[in-house]
Short mmCIF file of C-alpha atoms and ligand atoms in Angstrom, two decimals:
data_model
loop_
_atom_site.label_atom_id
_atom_site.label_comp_id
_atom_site.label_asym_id
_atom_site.label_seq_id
_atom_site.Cartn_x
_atom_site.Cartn_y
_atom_site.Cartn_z
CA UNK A 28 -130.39 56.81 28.75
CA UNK A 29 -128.37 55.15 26.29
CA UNK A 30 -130.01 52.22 24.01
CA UNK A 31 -127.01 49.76 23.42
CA UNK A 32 -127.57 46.74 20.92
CA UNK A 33 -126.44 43.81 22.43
CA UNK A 34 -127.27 41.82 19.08
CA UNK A 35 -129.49 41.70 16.27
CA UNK A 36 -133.09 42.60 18.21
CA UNK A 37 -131.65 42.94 21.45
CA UNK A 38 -130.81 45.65 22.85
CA UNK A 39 -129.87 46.87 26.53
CA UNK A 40 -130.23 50.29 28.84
CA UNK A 41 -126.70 50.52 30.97
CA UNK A 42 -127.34 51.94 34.21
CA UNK A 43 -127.14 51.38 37.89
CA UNK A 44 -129.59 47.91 37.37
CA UNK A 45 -128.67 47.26 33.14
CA UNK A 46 -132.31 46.97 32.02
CA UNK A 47 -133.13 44.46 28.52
CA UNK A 48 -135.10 45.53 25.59
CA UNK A 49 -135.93 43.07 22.60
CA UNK A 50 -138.11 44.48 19.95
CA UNK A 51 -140.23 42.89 17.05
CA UNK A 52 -141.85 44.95 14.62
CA UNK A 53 -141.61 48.22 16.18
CA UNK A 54 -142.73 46.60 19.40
CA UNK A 55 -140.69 46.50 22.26
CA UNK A 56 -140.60 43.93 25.50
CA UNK A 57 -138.69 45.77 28.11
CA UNK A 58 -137.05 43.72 30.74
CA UNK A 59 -136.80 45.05 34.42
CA UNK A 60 -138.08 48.74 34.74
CA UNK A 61 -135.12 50.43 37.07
CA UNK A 62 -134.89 51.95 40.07
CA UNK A 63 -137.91 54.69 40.31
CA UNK A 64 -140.01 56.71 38.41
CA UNK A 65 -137.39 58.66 37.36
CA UNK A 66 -135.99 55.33 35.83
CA UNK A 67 -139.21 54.91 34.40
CA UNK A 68 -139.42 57.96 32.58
CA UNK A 69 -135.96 57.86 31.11
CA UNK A 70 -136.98 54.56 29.60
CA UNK A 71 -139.99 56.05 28.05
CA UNK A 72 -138.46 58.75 26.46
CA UNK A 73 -135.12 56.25 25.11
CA UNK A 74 -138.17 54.11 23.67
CA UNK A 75 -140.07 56.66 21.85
CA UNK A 76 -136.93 58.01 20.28
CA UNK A 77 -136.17 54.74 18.92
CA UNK A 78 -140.36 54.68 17.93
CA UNK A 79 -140.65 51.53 19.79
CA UNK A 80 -144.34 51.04 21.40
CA UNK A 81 -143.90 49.02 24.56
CA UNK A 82 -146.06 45.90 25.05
CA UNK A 83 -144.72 44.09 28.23
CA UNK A 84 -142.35 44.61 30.88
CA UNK A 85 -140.97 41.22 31.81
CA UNK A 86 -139.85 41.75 35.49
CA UNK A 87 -136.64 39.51 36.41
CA UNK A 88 -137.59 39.54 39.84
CA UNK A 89 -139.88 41.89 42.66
CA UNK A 90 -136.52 43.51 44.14
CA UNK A 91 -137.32 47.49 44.29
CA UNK A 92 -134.27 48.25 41.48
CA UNK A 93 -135.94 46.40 38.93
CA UNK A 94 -139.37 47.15 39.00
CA UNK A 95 -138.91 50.81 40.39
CA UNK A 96 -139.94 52.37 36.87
CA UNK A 97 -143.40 49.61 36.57
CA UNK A 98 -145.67 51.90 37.97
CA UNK A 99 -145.09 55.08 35.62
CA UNK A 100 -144.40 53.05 32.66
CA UNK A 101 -147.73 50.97 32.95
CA UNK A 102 -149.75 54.51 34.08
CA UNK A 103 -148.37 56.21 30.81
CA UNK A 104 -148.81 53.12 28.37
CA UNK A 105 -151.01 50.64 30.12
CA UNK A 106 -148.73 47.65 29.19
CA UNK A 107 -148.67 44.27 30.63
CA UNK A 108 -146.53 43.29 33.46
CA UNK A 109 -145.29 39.37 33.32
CA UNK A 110 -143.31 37.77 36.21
CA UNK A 111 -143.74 34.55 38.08
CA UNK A 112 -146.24 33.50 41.07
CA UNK A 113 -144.02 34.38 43.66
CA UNK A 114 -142.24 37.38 42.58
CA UNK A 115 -145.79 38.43 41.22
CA UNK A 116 -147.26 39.06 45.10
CA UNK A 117 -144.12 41.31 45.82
CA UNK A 118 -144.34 43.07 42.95
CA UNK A 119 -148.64 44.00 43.39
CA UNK A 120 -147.96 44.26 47.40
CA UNK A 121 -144.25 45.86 47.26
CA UNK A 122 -144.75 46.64 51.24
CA UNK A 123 -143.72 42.41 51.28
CA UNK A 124 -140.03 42.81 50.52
CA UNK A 125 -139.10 44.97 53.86
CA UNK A 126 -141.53 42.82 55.59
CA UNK A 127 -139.76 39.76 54.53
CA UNK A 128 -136.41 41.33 55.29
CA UNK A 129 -136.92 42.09 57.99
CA UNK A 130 -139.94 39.27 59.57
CA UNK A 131 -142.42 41.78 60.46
CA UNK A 132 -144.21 44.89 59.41
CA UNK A 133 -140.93 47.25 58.18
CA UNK A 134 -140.67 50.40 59.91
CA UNK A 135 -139.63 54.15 58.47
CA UNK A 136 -135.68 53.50 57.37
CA UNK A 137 -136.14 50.47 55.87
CA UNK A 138 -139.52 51.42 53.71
CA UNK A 139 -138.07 53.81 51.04
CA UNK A 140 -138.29 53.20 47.96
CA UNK A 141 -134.64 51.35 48.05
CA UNK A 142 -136.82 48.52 49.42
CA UNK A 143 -140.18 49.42 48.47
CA UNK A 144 -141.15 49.66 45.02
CA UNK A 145 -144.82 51.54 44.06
CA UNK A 146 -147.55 49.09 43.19
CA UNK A 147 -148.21 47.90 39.77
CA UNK A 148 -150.58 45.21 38.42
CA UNK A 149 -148.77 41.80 37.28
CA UNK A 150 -150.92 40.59 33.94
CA UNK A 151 -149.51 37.81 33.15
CA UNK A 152 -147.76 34.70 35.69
CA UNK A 153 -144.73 33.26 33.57
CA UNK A 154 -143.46 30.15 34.76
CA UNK A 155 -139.94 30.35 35.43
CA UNK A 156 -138.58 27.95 32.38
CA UNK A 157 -139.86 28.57 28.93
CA UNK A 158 -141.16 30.95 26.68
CA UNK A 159 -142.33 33.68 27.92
CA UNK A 160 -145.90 34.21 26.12
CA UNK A 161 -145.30 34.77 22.83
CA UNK A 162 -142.40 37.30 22.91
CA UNK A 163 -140.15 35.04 21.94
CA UNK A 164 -138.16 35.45 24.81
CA UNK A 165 -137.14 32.31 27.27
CA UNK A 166 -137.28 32.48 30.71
CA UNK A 167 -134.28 30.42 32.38
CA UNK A 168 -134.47 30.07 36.59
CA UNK A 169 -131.68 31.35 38.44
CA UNK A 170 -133.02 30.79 42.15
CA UNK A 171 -130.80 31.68 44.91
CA UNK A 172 -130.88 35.69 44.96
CA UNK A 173 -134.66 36.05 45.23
CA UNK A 174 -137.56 34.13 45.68
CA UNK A 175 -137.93 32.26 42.47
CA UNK A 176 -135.77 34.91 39.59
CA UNK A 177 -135.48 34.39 36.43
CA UNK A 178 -133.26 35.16 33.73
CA UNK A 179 -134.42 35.56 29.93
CA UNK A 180 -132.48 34.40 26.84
CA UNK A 181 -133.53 36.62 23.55
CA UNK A 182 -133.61 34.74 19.85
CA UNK A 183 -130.39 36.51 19.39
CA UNK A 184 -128.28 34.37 22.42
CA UNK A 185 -128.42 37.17 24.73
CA UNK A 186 -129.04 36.16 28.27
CA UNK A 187 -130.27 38.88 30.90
CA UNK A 188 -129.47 36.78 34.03
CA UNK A 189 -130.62 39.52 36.61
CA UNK A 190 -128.70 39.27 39.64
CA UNK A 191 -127.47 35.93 39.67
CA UNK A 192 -124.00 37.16 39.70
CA UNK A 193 -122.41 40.43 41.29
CA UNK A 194 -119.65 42.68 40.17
CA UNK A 195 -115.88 42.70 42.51
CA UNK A 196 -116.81 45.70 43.02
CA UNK A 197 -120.19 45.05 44.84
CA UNK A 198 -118.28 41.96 46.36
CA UNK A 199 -114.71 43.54 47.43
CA UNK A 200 -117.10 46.12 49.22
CA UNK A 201 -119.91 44.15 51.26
CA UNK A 202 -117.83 40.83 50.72
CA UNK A 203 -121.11 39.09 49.85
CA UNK A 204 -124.03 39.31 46.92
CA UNK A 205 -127.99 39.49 48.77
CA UNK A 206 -128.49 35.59 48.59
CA UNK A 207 -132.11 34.02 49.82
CA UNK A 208 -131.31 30.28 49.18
CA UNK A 209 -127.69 29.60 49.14
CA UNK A 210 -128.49 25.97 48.15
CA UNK A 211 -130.20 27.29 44.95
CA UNK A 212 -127.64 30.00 44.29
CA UNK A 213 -124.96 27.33 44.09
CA UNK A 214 -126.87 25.28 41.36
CA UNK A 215 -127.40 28.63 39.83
CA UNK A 216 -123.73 29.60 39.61
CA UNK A 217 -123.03 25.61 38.33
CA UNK A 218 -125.24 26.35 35.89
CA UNK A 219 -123.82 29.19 34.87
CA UNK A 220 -120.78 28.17 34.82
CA UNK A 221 -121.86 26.01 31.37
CA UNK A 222 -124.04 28.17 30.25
CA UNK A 223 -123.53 29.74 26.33
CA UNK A 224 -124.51 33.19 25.00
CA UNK A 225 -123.49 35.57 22.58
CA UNK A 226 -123.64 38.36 25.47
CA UNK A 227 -124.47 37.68 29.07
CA UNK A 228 -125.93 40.66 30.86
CA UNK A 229 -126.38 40.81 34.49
CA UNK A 230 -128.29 43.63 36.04
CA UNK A 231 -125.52 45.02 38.15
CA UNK A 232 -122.27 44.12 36.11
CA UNK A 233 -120.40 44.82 32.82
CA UNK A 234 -121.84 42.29 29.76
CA UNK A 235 -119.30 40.43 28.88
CA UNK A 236 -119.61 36.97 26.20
CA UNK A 237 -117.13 35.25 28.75
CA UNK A 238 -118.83 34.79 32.10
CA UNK A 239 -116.45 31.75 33.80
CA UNK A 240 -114.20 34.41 35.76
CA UNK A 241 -117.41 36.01 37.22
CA UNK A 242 -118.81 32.58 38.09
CA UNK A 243 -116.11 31.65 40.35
CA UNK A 244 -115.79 35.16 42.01
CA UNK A 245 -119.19 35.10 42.86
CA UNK A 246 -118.75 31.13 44.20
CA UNK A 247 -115.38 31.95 45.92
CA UNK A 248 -117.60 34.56 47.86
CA UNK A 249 -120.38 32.93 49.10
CA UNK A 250 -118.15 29.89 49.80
CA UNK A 251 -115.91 32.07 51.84
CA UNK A 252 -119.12 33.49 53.66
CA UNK A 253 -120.31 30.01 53.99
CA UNK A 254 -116.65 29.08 56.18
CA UNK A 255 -116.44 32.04 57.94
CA UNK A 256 -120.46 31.15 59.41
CA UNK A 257 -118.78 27.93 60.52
CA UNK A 258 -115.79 29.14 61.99
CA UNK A 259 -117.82 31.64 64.18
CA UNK A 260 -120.01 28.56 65.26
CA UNK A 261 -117.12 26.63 66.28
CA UNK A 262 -118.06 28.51 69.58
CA UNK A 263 -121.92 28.44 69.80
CA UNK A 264 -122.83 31.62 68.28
CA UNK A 265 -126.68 33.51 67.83
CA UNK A 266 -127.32 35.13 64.26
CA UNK A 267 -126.75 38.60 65.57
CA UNK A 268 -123.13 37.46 66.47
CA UNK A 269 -122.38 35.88 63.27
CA UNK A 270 -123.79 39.04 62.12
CA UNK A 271 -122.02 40.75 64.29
CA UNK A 272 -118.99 39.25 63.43
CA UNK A 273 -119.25 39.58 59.24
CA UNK A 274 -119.81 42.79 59.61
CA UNK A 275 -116.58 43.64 61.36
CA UNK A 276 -114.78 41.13 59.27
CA UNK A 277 -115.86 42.92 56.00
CA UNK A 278 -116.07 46.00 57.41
CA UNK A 279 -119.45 47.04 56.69
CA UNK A 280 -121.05 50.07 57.92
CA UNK A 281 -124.07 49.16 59.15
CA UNK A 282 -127.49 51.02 58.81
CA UNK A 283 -131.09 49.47 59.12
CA UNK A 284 -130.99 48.73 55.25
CA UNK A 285 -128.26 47.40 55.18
CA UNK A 286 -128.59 45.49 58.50
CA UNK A 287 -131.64 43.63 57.09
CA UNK A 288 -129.76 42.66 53.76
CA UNK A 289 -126.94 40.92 55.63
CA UNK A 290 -129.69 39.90 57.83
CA UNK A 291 -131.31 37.67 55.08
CA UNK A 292 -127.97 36.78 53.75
CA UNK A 293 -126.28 35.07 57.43
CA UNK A 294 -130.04 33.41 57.87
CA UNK A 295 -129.80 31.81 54.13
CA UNK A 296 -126.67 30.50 55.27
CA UNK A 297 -127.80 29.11 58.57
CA UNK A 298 -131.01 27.44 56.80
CA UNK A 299 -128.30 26.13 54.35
CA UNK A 300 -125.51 24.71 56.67
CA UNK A 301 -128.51 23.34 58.92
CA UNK A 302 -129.89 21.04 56.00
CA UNK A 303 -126.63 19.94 55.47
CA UNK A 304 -126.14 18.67 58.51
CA UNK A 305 -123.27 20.87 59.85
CA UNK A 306 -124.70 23.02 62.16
CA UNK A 307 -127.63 22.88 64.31
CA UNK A 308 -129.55 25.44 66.63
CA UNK A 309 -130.30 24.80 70.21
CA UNK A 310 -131.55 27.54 72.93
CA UNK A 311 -129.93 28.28 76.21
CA UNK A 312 -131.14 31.26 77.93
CA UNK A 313 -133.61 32.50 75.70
CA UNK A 314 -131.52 32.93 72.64
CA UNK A 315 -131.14 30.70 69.42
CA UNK A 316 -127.32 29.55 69.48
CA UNK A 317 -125.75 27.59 66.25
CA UNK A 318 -123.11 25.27 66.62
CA UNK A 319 -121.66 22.13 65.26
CA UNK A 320 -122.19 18.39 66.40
CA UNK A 321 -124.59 19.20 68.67
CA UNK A 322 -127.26 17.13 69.76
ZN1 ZN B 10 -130.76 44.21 41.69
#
């Protein structure tokens, strides 16, 4: 694994989930741990060649990709884990995140370790704004992917923002990001879209110091998502059949995994458009229909 500096202390880990390291003294913070043990090792060994001793892993968010590598890491060096409350349960119970996905115990295809991290033992709850103990880091909430995500600006203006935005690639291929609260995901991108750093860094995407083009891509695509729900309910339509129908649109190739993503994603969307008044469910004939102006 490469160690890139990002600036001054900072430093980053390219990969398939771009992992954060700031170090003081010899002393590094690692941020997110990767997909796996594998992950995990690879980090280990890029640290000791740079003979940096790890103190913390600050974990973005409980999603299996970033805290994959936790277990080994924590095993081989017994460092602290921080994250906040929520993310915190997922990450000591990792079993939670196909369970949420899916609304029930998950069963064999959708309990690898794609969705199900190994254990590890959170140490410290951050809250999601501030410093984070006394790293120096700042934690920064970006709610809308997960359940309550955080990004992490270092003293150098680099800003780890975890997977508050998506790549075109990611998004010309499923046509929409993993999004839990689309309500929160748009004040996330608004905020974004204002934010400053020397280097933003999101977990899935190329840094870049100019994020504005990445913003509105990732807008554009949950706003298009967003229409396309409504459309489909201009005819009372269940979840599975606006499921249904995204998938076809987009051309997805379904498998349980990836079922129970979109799954989350057309739900977010329903609780979304619901609170705003534009569509509301009913039931006729035992299923849960959506439409518009409905009483
Ligand atoms: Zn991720």
């Amino acid at each position: 694994m490469d160690m890139v500096n990002a600036s001054g202390s900072s430093w980053y880990i390219p990969g398939p989930t771009n992992l954060g390291v700031h170090v003081r003294d010899g002393r590094a913070v690692l941020i997110d741990s990767g997909n796996d043990e594998s992950a995990g090792r690879k980090i280990l060994k890029a640290l000791e060649e740079k003979e940096w001793s790890l103190d913390l892993i600050v974990n973005t968010h409980s999603n299996a990709d970033h805290i994959g590598g936790n277990t080994l890491i924590q095993k081989r060096t017994g460092c602290r884990i921080a994250a906040t409350r929520a993310e915190s349960a997922f990450i000591e119970e990792p079993w939670l995140e196909p369970a949420l996905l899916w609304g029930a115990a998950g069963f064999g295809a959708i309990t690898g370790k794609f969705l199900k991290a190994q254990p590890s033992k959170v140490t410290d709850i951050i809250t999601s704004s501030g410093p984070v103990l006394n790293t120096g880091l700042e934690a920064v909430p970006l709610p809308g992917h997960f359940l309550d995500m955080v990004g992490l600006r270092t003293p150098d203006g680099v800003f780890f923002i975890a997977d508050s935005l998506f790549p075109p690639a990611i998004l010309d291929k499923y046509g929409m990001a993993v999004c839990f609260d689309v309500a929160a995901q748009l004040k996330t991108l608004e905020y974004l879209g204002k934010a400053e750093a020397i280097l933003f860094i999101p977990s899935h995407a190329e840094p870049s110091s100019e994020i504005g083009p990445l913003v509105k891509r990732n807008k554009d695509a949950l706003e298009m998502v967003r229409d396309r729900v409504l459309k489909i309910c201009a005819a009372p339509a269940s979840r599975e059949d606006i499921l249904a129908d995204l998938a076809v649109f987009f051309d997805l190739s379904l498998n349980p995994a990836q079922y129970i993503l979109t799954h989350i994603t057309v739900s977010a969307h329903l609780s979304y458009l619901a609170d705003q008044g534009a569509l509301q469910p009913f039931f006729e004939k035992g299923r849960m229909l959506w439409g518009q102006g409905l009483k």
